[in-house]
Amino acid sequence: MGKRYFCDYCDRSFQDNLHNRKKHLNGVQHLRAKRVWYDLFRDAAAILQEEQTKKPCRKFLQTGQCDFGSNCRFSHMTEQDLEKLSAQVQGEQRSRELRQEGADVPPGTIEDWLEKRAQRLSTAQSN
């Protein structure tokens, strides 16, 4: 049967040849899955800046659901979410400044990292 190509972003496989791979890599589903994956690793400052420039999504505010999900061009963040995100950005900036000054900043524990990762993954799956 020939070689098969497995796409980690889309979690699917297909017969590996130039035509099939090119068609898949340029497909809408693959590009969306790839974008969602890389959005998981963006820093809070970039997310905050992007969300502040967007207008609120009316459908999401009224019903709590949006047909476009993560592809919506409007913001699905509430005022409280934006405040939490801005507080997180300020905290990260303070810790960066302290590290540059040479102050001892205790690193986060692995449990903190795992908790944050689980939250990011759950929000990504809900969108």
Short mmCIF file of C-alpha atoms in Angstrom, two decimals, residues 18-125:
data_model
loop_
_atom_site.label_atom_id
_atom_site.label_comp_id
_atom_site.label_asym_id
_atom_site.label_seq_id
_atom_site.Cartn_x
_atom_site.Cartn_y
_atom_site.Cartn_z
CA LEU A 18 2.90 15.31 -3.82
CA HIS A 19 -0.68 16.05 -4.91
CA ASN A 20 -2.36 14.77 -1.72
CA ARG A 21 0.10 16.46 0.62
CA LYS A 22 -0.10 19.80 -1.20
CA LYS A 23 -3.91 19.63 -1.26
CA HIS A 24 -4.04 18.88 2.46
CA LEU A 25 -1.49 21.49 3.54
CA ASN A 26 -3.34 24.22 1.63
CA GLY A 27 -6.77 23.10 2.84
CA VAL A 28 -8.96 25.20 5.11
CA GLN A 29 -9.28 22.51 7.79
CA HIS A 30 -5.50 22.11 8.08
CA LEU A 31 -4.86 25.85 8.18
CA ARG A 32 -7.47 26.30 10.94
CA ALA A 33 -6.09 23.41 12.99
CA LYS A 34 -2.56 24.76 12.60
CA ARG A 35 -3.68 28.24 13.69
CA VAL A 36 -5.46 26.87 16.77
CA TRP A 37 -2.33 24.91 17.71
CA TYR A 38 -0.02 27.91 17.48
CA ASP A 39 -2.52 30.15 19.28
CA LEU A 40 -2.07 27.96 22.35
CA PHE A 41 1.51 29.21 22.68
CA ARG A 42 1.03 32.94 22.08
CA ASP A 43 2.00 35.24 24.90
CA ALA A 44 -0.63 37.09 26.90
CA ALA A 45 0.45 40.53 25.66
CA ALA A 46 -0.21 39.61 22.02
CA ILE A 47 -3.59 38.11 22.88
CA LEU A 48 -4.58 41.18 24.91
CA GLN A 49 -3.55 43.57 22.15
CA GLU A 50 -5.51 41.61 19.55
CA GLU A 51 -8.64 41.27 21.70
CA GLN A 52 -8.68 44.98 22.59
CA THR A 53 -8.78 45.96 18.92
CA LYS A 54 -11.78 43.72 18.19
CA LYS A 55 -15.40 44.70 18.72
CA PRO A 56 -17.50 42.42 20.97
CA CYS A 57 -19.40 39.61 19.26
CA ARG A 58 -23.13 40.33 19.61
CA LYS A 59 -24.21 36.75 19.06
CA PHE A 60 -21.79 35.49 21.71
CA LEU A 61 -22.91 38.12 24.21
CA GLN A 62 -26.60 37.34 23.66
CA THR A 63 -26.53 33.56 23.53
CA GLY A 64 -23.12 32.51 24.84
CA GLN A 65 -22.51 30.66 21.55
CA CYS A 66 -21.04 31.74 18.23
CA ASP A 67 -21.25 29.73 15.03
CA PHE A 68 -17.78 30.89 13.96
CA GLY A 69 -15.99 29.88 17.18
CA SER A 70 -12.30 30.71 17.15
CA ASN A 71 -12.58 31.94 13.55
CA CYS A 72 -14.90 34.80 14.54
CA ARG A 73 -13.50 38.22 13.75
CA PHE A 74 -15.16 39.68 16.85
CA SER A 75 -14.05 39.29 20.46
CA HIS A 76 -15.58 36.64 22.72
CA MET A 77 -13.93 38.02 25.86
CA THR A 78 -15.92 39.75 28.58
CA GLU A 79 -14.68 42.80 30.46
CA GLN A 80 -13.66 40.57 33.38
CA ASP A 81 -11.64 38.33 31.04
CA LEU A 82 -9.86 41.37 29.60
CA GLU A 83 -9.09 42.66 33.11
CA LYS A 84 -7.65 39.28 34.15
CA LEU A 85 -5.57 39.15 30.99
CA SER A 86 -4.22 42.68 31.50
CA ALA A 87 -3.33 41.82 35.12
CA GLN A 88 -1.48 38.73 33.85
CA VAL A 89 0.42 40.84 31.30
CA GLN A 90 1.40 43.36 33.98
CA GLY A 91 2.59 40.55 36.26
CA GLU A 92 4.70 39.06 33.48
CA GLN A 93 6.22 42.48 32.74
CA ARG A 94 7.06 43.00 36.42
CA SER A 95 8.74 39.60 36.69
CA ARG A 96 10.70 40.28 33.48
CA GLU A 97 11.87 43.62 34.88
CA LEU A 98 12.89 41.99 38.16
CA ARG A 99 14.88 39.33 36.31
CA GLN A 100 16.67 42.02 34.28
CA GLU A 101 17.56 43.87 37.48
CA GLY A 102 19.02 40.68 38.87
CA ALA A 103 16.46 40.08 41.61
CA ASP A 104 15.73 36.50 42.62
CA VAL A 105 12.35 35.48 41.23
CA PRO A 106 11.23 32.02 42.27
CA PRO A 107 10.31 29.93 39.22
CA GLY A 108 6.81 28.56 38.98
CA THR A 109 6.23 24.97 39.98
CA ILE A 110 5.40 22.21 37.55
CA GLU A 111 1.91 22.04 39.05
CA ASP A 112 1.31 25.70 38.12
CA TRP A 113 2.47 25.03 34.59
CA LEU A 114 0.27 21.95 34.24
CA GLU A 115 -2.75 23.84 35.57
CA LYS A 116 -2.25 26.70 33.11
CA ARG A 117 -1.75 24.23 30.25
CA ALA A 118 -4.96 22.38 31.15
CA GLN A 119 -6.87 25.68 31.20
CA ARG A 120 -5.49 26.69 27.79
CA LEU A 121 -6.38 23.33 26.28
CA SER A 122 -9.91 23.38 27.71
CA THR A 123 -10.56 26.90 26.40
CA ALA A 124 -9.16 25.93 23.00
CA GLN A 125 -11.45 22.90 22.82
#
